[in-house]
Structures are given as C-alpha cells and as structure tokens.
Tab-separated table of C-alpha atoms in Angstrom:
chain	number	residue	atom	x	y	z
A	146	MET	CA	-75.685	33.253	-35.401
A	147	HIS	CA	-77.730	35.116	-32.779
A	148	ARG	CA	-80.256	36.548	-34.134
A	149	ARG	CA	-79.790	40.100	-32.348
A	150	THR	CA	-76.343	39.917	-33.846
A	151	VAL	CA	-77.938	39.297	-37.360
A	152	LEU	CA	-80.228	42.323	-36.733
A	153	LYS	CA	-77.449	44.593	-35.758
A	154	GLY	CA	-75.455	43.490	-38.524
A	155	LEU	CA	-78.422	44.245	-41.020
A	156	ALA	CA	-79.135	47.691	-39.175
A	157	ALA	CA	-75.363	48.613	-39.806
A	158	TRP	CA	-75.320	47.512	-43.417
A	159	VAL	CA	-78.608	49.839	-44.047
A	160	ALA	CA	-77.325	52.559	-42.442
A	161	SER	CA	-73.812	52.613	-44.259
A	162	ARG	CA	-75.894	52.856	-47.595
A	163	GLY	CA	-78.006	55.879	-46.524
A	164	PHE	CA	-81.090	53.604	-46.313
A	165	ALA	CA	-81.841	54.356	-42.771
A	166	HIS	CA	-81.910	58.186	-43.498
A	167	ALA	CA	-83.860	57.739	-47.085
A	168	ALA	CA	-86.773	60.189	-46.704
A	169	GLN	CA	-90.239	58.475	-46.629
A	170	PRO	CA	-92.922	61.256	-46.919
A	171	ASN	CA	-96.047	58.670	-46.322
A	172	ASN	CA	-94.838	57.040	-43.311
A	173	PRO	CA	-97.550	57.329	-40.561
A	174	LEU	CA	-95.261	56.341	-37.779
A	175	PHE	CA	-92.635	59.251	-38.638
A	176	HIS	CA	-95.698	61.620	-39.197
A	177	GLN	CA	-96.735	60.878	-35.312
A	178	ARG	CA	-93.182	61.322	-34.261
A	179	ALA	CA	-93.122	64.629	-35.906
A	180	ALA	CA	-96.549	65.711	-34.323
A	181	ALA	CA	-95.467	64.711	-31.078
A	182	TYR	CA	-92.493	67.089	-31.375
A	183	SER	CA	-94.749	69.733	-32.837
A	184	ALA	CA	-96.853	69.594	-30.035
A	185	GLN	CA	-94.223	69.807	-27.380
A	186	ASN	CA	-93.222	73.135	-29.055
A	187	ARG	CA	-96.523	74.909	-28.989
A	188	GLY	CA	-97.823	73.172	-32.069
A	189	LEU	CA	-101.580	73.855	-33.114
A	190	ALA	CA	-101.636	71.888	-36.567
A	191	LEU	CA	-99.603	69.445	-38.674
A	192	LEU	CA	-100.919	68.503	-42.197
A	193	VAL	CA	-98.964	66.515	-44.557
A	194	MET	CA	-99.854	66.502	-48.370
A	195	VAL	CA	-98.584	63.971	-50.886
A	196	ASP	CA	-99.240	64.235	-54.423
A	197	GLY	CA	-102.068	66.861	-53.633
A	198	GLN	CA	-103.743	64.366	-51.252
A	199	ILE	CA	-103.725	64.958	-47.333
A	200	VAL	CA	-102.087	62.028	-46.034
A	201	PHE	CA	-101.848	63.237	-42.332
A	202	GLU	CA	-103.344	65.614	-40.061
A	203	ASP	CA	-102.996	66.753	-36.268
A	204	TYR	CA	-104.525	69.437	-34.347
A	205	PRO	CA	-103.476	69.217	-30.573
A	206	GLY	CA	-104.738	71.838	-27.650
A	207	ARG	CA	-106.757	74.355	-29.118
A	208	GLY	CA	-105.888	73.622	-32.642
A	209	SER	CA	-108.623	72.523	-35.334
A	210	PRO	CA	-109.159	72.024	-38.838
A	211	THR	CA	-111.246	74.972	-39.021
A	212	ARG	CA	-109.231	77.410	-37.131
A	213	ALA	CA	-107.614	80.151	-38.992
A	214	HIS	CA	-104.197	80.953	-37.475
A	215	GLU	CA	-101.972	83.813	-38.191
A	216	LEU	CA	-99.032	83.363	-40.267
A	217	ALA	CA	-96.791	86.240	-39.221
A	218	SER	CA	-94.302	86.513	-41.963
A	219	GLY	CA	-95.364	83.377	-43.638
A	220	THR	CA	-97.650	85.777	-45.249
A	221	LYS	CA	-94.379	87.467	-47.044
A	222	SER	CA	-94.099	84.447	-49.456
A	223	PHE	CA	-97.393	85.615	-51.441
A	224	CYS	CA	-95.542	88.535	-52.620
A	225	GLY	CA	-93.148	86.810	-54.417
A	226	VAL	CA	-95.838	84.573	-56.210
A	227	MET	CA	-97.871	88.052	-56.856
A	228	ALA	CA	-95.281	89.354	-58.466
A	229	VAL	CA	-94.572	86.283	-60.702
A	230	ALA	CA	-98.493	86.643	-61.763
A	231	ALA	CA	-98.282	90.203	-62.238
A	232	ALA	CA	-95.151	89.605	-64.705
A	233	GLN	CA	-97.283	86.865	-66.480
A	234	ASP	CA	-100.136	89.206	-66.872
A	235	GLY	CA	-97.710	91.729	-68.464
A	236	LEU	CA	-98.164	94.337	-65.737
A	237	LEU	CA	-94.506	94.313	-64.697
A	238	VAL	CA	-91.077	93.068	-65.349
A	239	LEU	CA	-89.199	91.212	-62.299
A	240	ASP	CA	-85.916	93.084	-63.096
A	241	GLU	CA	-87.308	96.336	-63.825
A	242	PRO	CA	-86.112	99.610	-61.796
A	243	LEU	CA	-88.875	100.565	-59.212
A	244	ALA	CA	-87.759	104.039	-60.028
A	245	GLN	CA	-90.118	103.706	-63.477
A	246	THR	CA	-93.279	103.440	-60.989
A	247	LEU	CA	-91.880	105.052	-57.759
A	248	THR	CA	-91.035	108.121	-59.463
A	249	GLU	CA	-90.043	109.923	-56.685
A	250	TRP	CA	-86.845	107.705	-56.543
A	251	GLN	CA	-85.806	108.657	-59.713
A	252	ASN	CA	-83.168	111.385	-58.664
A	253	ASP	CA	-82.081	109.185	-55.734
A	254	PRO	CA	-78.559	107.912	-56.445
A	255	LEU	CA	-79.432	104.568	-54.608
A	256	ARG	CA	-82.809	104.059	-54.859
A	257	SER	CA	-82.851	104.949	-58.409
A	258	GLN	CA	-80.918	101.567	-59.196
A	259	ILE	CA	-83.152	99.105	-57.172
A	260	THR	CA	-85.044	96.652	-59.322
A	261	LEU	CA	-87.985	94.724	-58.196
A	262	SER	CA	-86.239	91.486	-57.874
A	263	GLN	CA	-83.551	92.908	-55.568
A	264	LEU	CA	-86.504	94.678	-53.502
A	265	LEU	CA	-87.960	90.978	-52.785
A	266	HIS	CA	-84.881	89.384	-52.442
A	267	LEU	CA	-84.181	91.820	-49.351
A	268	THR	CA	-81.053	92.909	-50.972
A	269	SER	CA	-82.210	96.416	-52.137
A	270	GLY	CA	-79.992	98.343	-49.507
A	271	ILE	CA	-83.199	99.499	-47.906
A	272	PRO	CA	-83.172	98.264	-44.425
A	273	GLY	CA	-86.154	95.977	-43.220
A	274	GLY	CA	-87.077	98.131	-40.135
A	275	PRO	CA	-88.581	96.661	-37.106
A	276	LEU	CA	-90.078	93.645	-37.073
A	277	ALA	CA	-93.946	93.227	-36.752
A	278	ARG	CA	-94.270	96.891	-37.262
A	279	PRO	CA	-95.113	97.492	-40.708
A	280	PRO	CA	-95.139	101.123	-41.523
A	281	THR	CA	-97.829	102.895	-43.919
A	282	TYR	CA	-97.213	102.452	-47.992
A	283	GLN	CA	-96.091	105.969	-47.921
A	284	ALA	CA	-93.846	105.943	-45.125
A	285	ALA	CA	-92.087	102.773	-46.623
A	286	ILE	CA	-91.353	104.631	-49.715
A	287	GLN	CA	-89.646	107.145	-48.181
A	288	THR	CA	-87.055	105.217	-46.613
A	289	PRO	CA	-83.587	105.976	-47.572
A	290	ALA	CA	-81.322	103.302	-48.625
A	291	GLU	CA	-78.377	102.787	-46.799
A	292	ALA	CA	-76.378	100.783	-48.946
A	293	PRO	CA	-76.116	99.887	-52.822
A	294	PRO	CA	-78.275	97.274	-53.991
A	295	ASP	CA	-76.986	93.604	-53.833
A	296	THR	CA	-74.419	94.451	-51.059
A	297	ARG	CA	-76.289	93.083	-47.916
A	298	PHE	CA	-79.203	91.493	-46.774
A	299	SER	CA	-81.906	92.974	-44.614
A	300	TYR	CA	-84.956	91.245	-43.330
A	301	GLY	CA	-88.251	93.282	-42.111
A	302	PRO	CA	-91.356	94.611	-43.122
A	303	ILE	CA	-90.302	97.819	-44.972
A	304	PRO	CA	-89.642	96.203	-48.312
A	305	PHE	CA	-92.762	94.410	-48.341
A	306	GLN	CA	-94.633	97.416	-47.937
A	307	ILE	CA	-92.682	99.267	-50.613
A	308	PHE	CA	-93.828	96.322	-52.836
A	309	GLY	CA	-97.597	97.192	-51.778
A	310	GLU	CA	-97.470	100.689	-52.956
A	311	PHE	CA	-95.519	99.445	-56.101
A	312	MET	CA	-98.301	97.070	-57.044
A	313	ARG	CA	-100.988	99.492	-56.022
A	314	ARG	CA	-99.663	101.957	-58.333
A	315	LYS	CA	-99.351	99.325	-60.995
A	316	LEU	CA	-102.676	97.818	-60.414
A	317	LYS	CA	-104.314	101.137	-59.685
A	318	GLY	CA	-106.145	99.181	-57.196
A	319	ASP	CA	-105.757	96.891	-54.278
A	320	PRO	CA	-102.960	94.362	-54.312
A	321	LEU	CA	-104.938	92.087	-52.173
A	322	ARG	CA	-107.916	92.114	-54.261
A	323	TYR	CA	-105.403	90.956	-57.288
A	324	LEU	CA	-103.931	88.493	-55.253
A	325	GLU	CA	-107.461	86.992	-54.358
A	326	ARG	CA	-108.794	87.144	-57.955
A	327	ARG	CA	-105.556	85.829	-59.591
A	328	ILE	CA	-104.741	83.085	-57.144
A	329	PHE	CA	-107.113	82.796	-54.321
A	330	GLU	CA	-110.298	82.096	-56.026
A	331	PRO	CA	-109.077	79.747	-58.687
A	332	ILE	CA	-107.521	77.348	-55.923
A	333	GLY	CA	-110.494	77.507	-53.685
A	334	LEU	CA	-108.406	79.024	-50.963
A	335	GLU	CA	-110.155	81.301	-48.350
A	336	TYR	CA	-108.316	83.476	-45.826
A	337	ALA	CA	-110.509	84.463	-42.619
A	338	PHE	CA	-108.803	87.954	-42.015
A	339	TRP	CA	-105.813	89.983	-43.472
A	340	ARG	CA	-104.965	92.846	-41.324
A	341	ARG	CA	-104.491	96.544	-42.739
A	342	GLY	CA	-102.776	99.518	-41.696
A	343	PRO	CA	-104.215	102.959	-40.853
A	344	ASP	CA	-103.914	103.854	-44.569
A	345	GLY	CA	-106.493	100.990	-45.380
A	346	HIS	CA	-104.040	99.089	-47.524
A	347	PRO	CA	-103.255	95.324	-46.693
A	348	HIS	CA	-100.013	94.379	-44.649
A	349	LEU	CA	-97.988	92.447	-47.101
A	350	PRO	CA	-95.326	91.266	-44.714
A	351	SER	CA	-97.714	89.884	-42.501
A	352	GLY	CA	-101.347	89.555	-40.927
A	353	ALA	CA	-103.027	86.815	-43.190
A	354	PHE	CA	-104.886	84.414	-40.914
A	355	LEU	CA	-105.475	81.054	-42.864
A	356	THR	CA	-106.055	77.349	-41.676
A	357	ALA	CA	-104.024	74.831	-42.403
A	358	ARG	CA	-105.575	73.402	-45.192
A	359	ASN	CA	-105.910	76.618	-47.047
A	360	TRP	CA	-102.329	77.206	-46.598
A	361	ALA	CA	-101.718	73.693	-47.958
A	362	ARG	CA	-103.779	74.595	-50.738
A	363	PHE	CA	-101.227	77.544	-51.806
A	364	GLY	CA	-98.278	75.221	-51.272
A	365	GLU	CA	-99.768	72.493	-53.669
A	366	LEU	CA	-99.984	75.275	-56.486
A	367	LEU	CA	-96.505	76.119	-56.081
A	368	ARG	CA	-95.387	72.427	-55.601
A	369	ASN	CA	-97.082	71.471	-58.832
A	370	GLN	CA	-95.337	74.005	-60.713
A	371	GLY	CA	-98.062	76.279	-60.902
A	372	VAL	CA	-100.747	74.244	-62.053
A	373	TRP	CA	-104.114	73.483	-60.027
A	374	GLN	CA	-106.174	70.566	-61.285
A	375	GLY	CA	-104.812	70.758	-64.772
A	376	GLN	CA	-105.214	74.445	-65.263
A	377	ARG	CA	-102.036	76.176	-65.283
A	378	LEU	CA	-102.469	79.511	-63.271
A	379	LEU	CA	-98.593	80.495	-63.121
A	380	ASP	CA	-95.918	80.256	-65.891
A	381	ALA	CA	-93.390	77.443	-64.591
A	382	GLY	CA	-90.190	79.514	-65.747
A	383	LEU	CA	-91.104	82.629	-63.797
A	384	LEU	CA	-92.545	80.763	-60.753
A	385	GLU	CA	-88.858	79.244	-60.586
A	386	ARG	CA	-87.568	82.774	-59.882
A	387	CYS	CA	-89.215	82.488	-56.555
A	388	PHE	CA	-86.589	79.851	-55.782
A	389	GLU	CA	-83.586	81.448	-56.911
A	390	PRO	CA	-81.218	82.996	-54.199
A	391	SER	CA	-79.207	86.041	-54.591
A	392	ARG	CA	-75.373	86.185	-54.540
A	393	VAL	CA	-75.954	87.823	-51.012
A	394	ASN	CA	-78.010	85.126	-49.228
A	395	PRO	CA	-77.777	81.619	-50.809
A	396	ILE	CA	-80.964	80.763	-48.359
A	397	TYR	CA	-83.555	83.163	-49.546
A	398	GLY	CA	-85.160	83.493	-52.848
A	399	LEU	CA	-88.147	85.814	-54.137
A	400	THR	CA	-89.568	85.744	-50.627
A	401	TRP	CA	-88.855	82.027	-49.986
A	402	TRP	CA	-86.435	80.612	-47.660
A	403	LEU	CA	-84.518	77.958	-49.352
A	404	GLY	CA	-82.751	74.693	-48.076
A	405	ARG	CA	-79.454	75.251	-49.748
A	406	PRO	CA	-75.954	75.045	-48.347
A	407	ILE	CA	-74.609	78.262	-46.503
A	408	SER	CA	-71.281	79.067	-45.258
A	409	PRO	CA	-70.654	80.169	-41.559
A	410	ALA	CA	-69.816	83.806	-42.690
A	411	GLN	CA	-72.834	84.065	-44.933
A	412	ARG	CA	-75.047	83.010	-41.998
A	413	ALA	CA	-73.621	85.312	-40.068
A	414	ALA	CA	-74.044	88.073	-42.247
A	415	ILE	CA	-78.187	87.385	-42.622
A	416	GLY	CA	-79.090	88.584	-39.154
A	417	ARG	CA	-80.879	87.036	-36.344
A	418	VAL	CA	-84.157	85.799	-38.177
A	419	GLY	CA	-82.183	84.283	-40.739
A	420	ARG	CA	-80.283	82.278	-38.087
A	421	GLU	CA	-83.523	81.025	-36.753
A	422	ILE	CA	-84.370	79.213	-40.004
A	423	ASP	CA	-82.266	76.040	-39.743
A	424	ALA	CA	-79.691	75.622	-42.514
A	425	LEU	CA	-81.603	72.596	-44.022
A	426	GLY	CA	-79.118	72.145	-46.909
A	427	GLY	CA	-77.136	69.034	-46.702
A	428	THR	CA	-78.972	67.724	-43.502
A	429	PRO	CA	-79.167	63.849	-43.955
A	430	GLY	CA	-82.435	62.440	-45.012
A	431	LEU	CA	-83.837	65.968	-46.199
A	432	PRO	CA	-84.542	66.724	-50.084
A	433	ASP	CA	-82.158	69.494	-51.463
A	434	ASP	CA	-84.852	71.437	-52.973
A	435	LEU	CA	-86.912	72.323	-49.938
A	436	ALA	CA	-88.540	75.803	-49.583
A	437	VAL	CA	-90.160	77.589	-47.122
A	438	ALA	CA	-92.657	80.148	-46.070
A	439	ALA	CA	-91.501	81.027	-42.309
A	440	GLY	CA	-93.273	83.110	-39.761
A	441	ALA	CA	-92.628	84.108	-35.997
A	442	GLY	CA	-93.592	81.247	-33.353
A	443	ASP	CA	-92.470	78.727	-36.140
A	444	GLN	CA	-95.231	78.972	-38.393
A	445	ARG	CA	-94.272	76.967	-41.435
A	446	LEU	CA	-94.976	75.795	-44.986
A	447	TYR	CA	-92.813	73.546	-46.296
A	448	LEU	CA	-92.335	72.310	-49.891
A	449	SER	CA	-90.630	69.940	-51.804
A	450	ARG	CA	-90.870	68.775	-55.496
A	451	GLN	CA	-88.438	65.959	-55.312
A	452	LEU	CA	-90.895	64.404	-52.460
A	453	ARG	CA	-94.084	65.465	-53.859
A	454	LEU	CA	-94.632	66.926	-50.687
A	455	VAL	CA	-96.365	69.999	-48.907
A	456	VAL	CA	-96.390	70.385	-44.952
A	457	VAL	CA	-98.030	72.892	-42.699
A	458	ARG	CA	-96.961	73.551	-39.284
A	459	GLN	CA	-98.721	76.390	-37.341
A	460	ALA	CA	-97.994	77.039	-33.505
A	461	GLU	CA	-99.062	79.342	-30.707
A	462	GLY	CA	-96.281	82.039	-29.322
A	463	ILE	CA	-96.107	84.644	-32.056
A	464	VAL	CA	-95.978	87.326	-29.840
A	465	GLU	CA	-93.246	85.458	-27.384
A	466	SER	CA	-91.192	84.507	-30.320
A	467	LEU	CA	-90.806	88.114	-31.524
A	468	ALA	CA	-89.820	89.123	-27.788
A	469	GLY	CA	-87.044	86.496	-28.064
A	470	ARG	CA	-88.824	83.770	-26.045
A	471	ARG	CA	-88.641	80.904	-28.829
A	472	THR	CA	-89.174	77.398	-27.987
A	473	ALA	CA	-86.540	74.818	-28.491
A	474	PHE	CA	-88.387	74.063	-32.132
A	475	SER	CA	-85.968	73.163	-34.917
A	476	ASP	CA	-86.815	72.941	-38.502
A	477	ALA	CA	-83.991	70.165	-38.908
A	478	THR	CA	-85.351	67.927	-35.984
A	479	PHE	CA	-88.843	68.581	-37.428
A	480	LEU	CA	-88.416	67.380	-40.953
A	481	ARG	CA	-86.054	64.753	-40.010
A	482	LEU	CA	-88.761	63.052	-37.677
A	483	LEU	CA	-91.255	63.583	-40.227
A	484	LEU	CA	-89.468	61.999	-42.862
A	485	THR	CA	-86.965	59.669	-41.386
A	486	GLY	CA	-88.285	58.632	-37.968
A	487	GLN	CA	-85.097	60.182	-36.420
A	488	PRO	CA	-84.032	63.349	-34.854
C-alpha cells in the first residue's frame, strides 16, 4: 500500500477517536502557533505554566518579562478571592446580606435583600454602569437597584466599587492593603501600580498593572486550590465558590468567567461584554474546567486544574477595545492552537 495512503488512513483513525484534538499543554510547537496568533492580534506577552513551572514565554513587540501591563477588568477576579480570604478569616459570610454592613440599605425594598454572593456574581439587580468609569465608593453604594436579586446579569464597575466600600467597613481599613497582606505577599506577587479614585480608594473593577509572571503566580495559587509551596493560604471549599455559576449566567462565577455550556438565549441575555468571551464549553480539545480572568483588549488569565495549566496573555489596545475596535482575537481559537495545534 502507498505510504501516503497509509498515513492518511492513520490520521483518519486517530481523528475518529478524538486523539487529534486531545489537549497537550506542554507541546512547544503548539505554544509557538498560539504565540504567533497572539502576536498578530496586538499580543505583548504569552506565558504558559504547567505544574507550577514556566514552560514557555514570548514577548513580541514592546512586550518584556519585566514590563507590567494593565489588566483592565482582569483586576475584577481578585475580588472573588479577596472575599474568600475574608470569609476564611471570619470577617464575613459569602451569603450574608450586604445591608448588615451597608446599613443605609436596610430600608430599601430591593437592596436590603442583596447578598454578597449575588453582588459578586453580578446578579444583585444593581446595574453595572459604564465600562472603564468606576464611580467613587460613596457614589457606588448610592446606586439604586433596577431589579430584584437573581433575575438579571449586569456587568460593569459599580458592584465592585460597592464591594470595595463593604470591605472597607469590614476591615476598617484599605481593601488593597488586606489583599497585599493576605495573598500577594505570601506568594511573592508584586504589582507595579494600582489606580485609585478621587476618594483615595483603590479601583477594584480595574486598574491593576502586573507583569505576566506576577499574574501567573496568582493563577497558580488558584490552580493549586489555594496552596502555595506547601502552605495553604485559602480554604479549598470556599475557593470553589469562585468557580460556581449563578442560575442567571452559567458562564460567570464569583468574579471569574467559566468555560461551561451556555444556551443561545442565555448568551443573548448577558450583554455585550459577556458575548465577547467565547463560549468555551464543549469546544473540542479544551478542558471543561476552564476559568478565565478577562479584561478589555483581550487580557487573559486562564486556569485548568485538569491540565495543571496556567496561561497569561496580555495585549495592547485596551482603549481601542473599549471603543468597540477589537481585533479578531478569539479565546477558543487561541486555546485550541495552544493545546491542540489546530485553530
């Protein structure tokens, strides 16, 4: 039999059994293909970590291992982890009514019902507000609810600034300082800059600037279920709450996007930002446990415990993206290239 015929038949047999699309997180050729695709779409940094070890890095254009880049809304995912740490420390309960602390809400028929979990799942009924325009903490807590809790998903900065004020009162201090002490310092994470508002408080929905390596440290802590170099920093059971969706939006957990299946009707209801995150659930070659911290301009931190994988992707074009001028970057295409070598 002709050699080409044999090879063609072998390829068909492999593909028929799904082997051709099996994820290979440590394949250098696949990493190069994903890096080329990222660079074509304004990419500045790509870092791949498997089992806690960096196995690939690429810094095209103005990128550099030492260049800290804005995470934009990738910053939001720190909030869920901050809430988990505070719950572990006995400062709060994830399902407690916010009005116990935000006492000015106690007589409000809708806001008095909102729990912390609903706020961070973005299903509180409070609107998200204009993207990239975080209000002050005081202005945020004055925002009225537009719907009862758990009836709609609304993405934007307002809930995260409300969370900032909630944490400020719980801590009687700065929420970012708590995050530094509780999470960043134990794992050696250093951020280059963090924007603050005119009220002096840190922007929790956006504004963190990190190198790819530092962002990967945070991802590895979560990939390893809250353990860092043998030391448990976060309770594993509480941490799982970050990756549990609400009934309103099956692809958003406690401040993390999730690679879960979603129906067309549900996808239509979650708004423009949600539709820009590819529906990764069920995509051939991708694990079904993907979690994503995502920011404008296609800033991404991907996690998969099944594949023991952390991936950081950073790019230019945040302002352009917020103005609606996005590149052709696709999460599904990028991850398939990275893990299977196929678009």
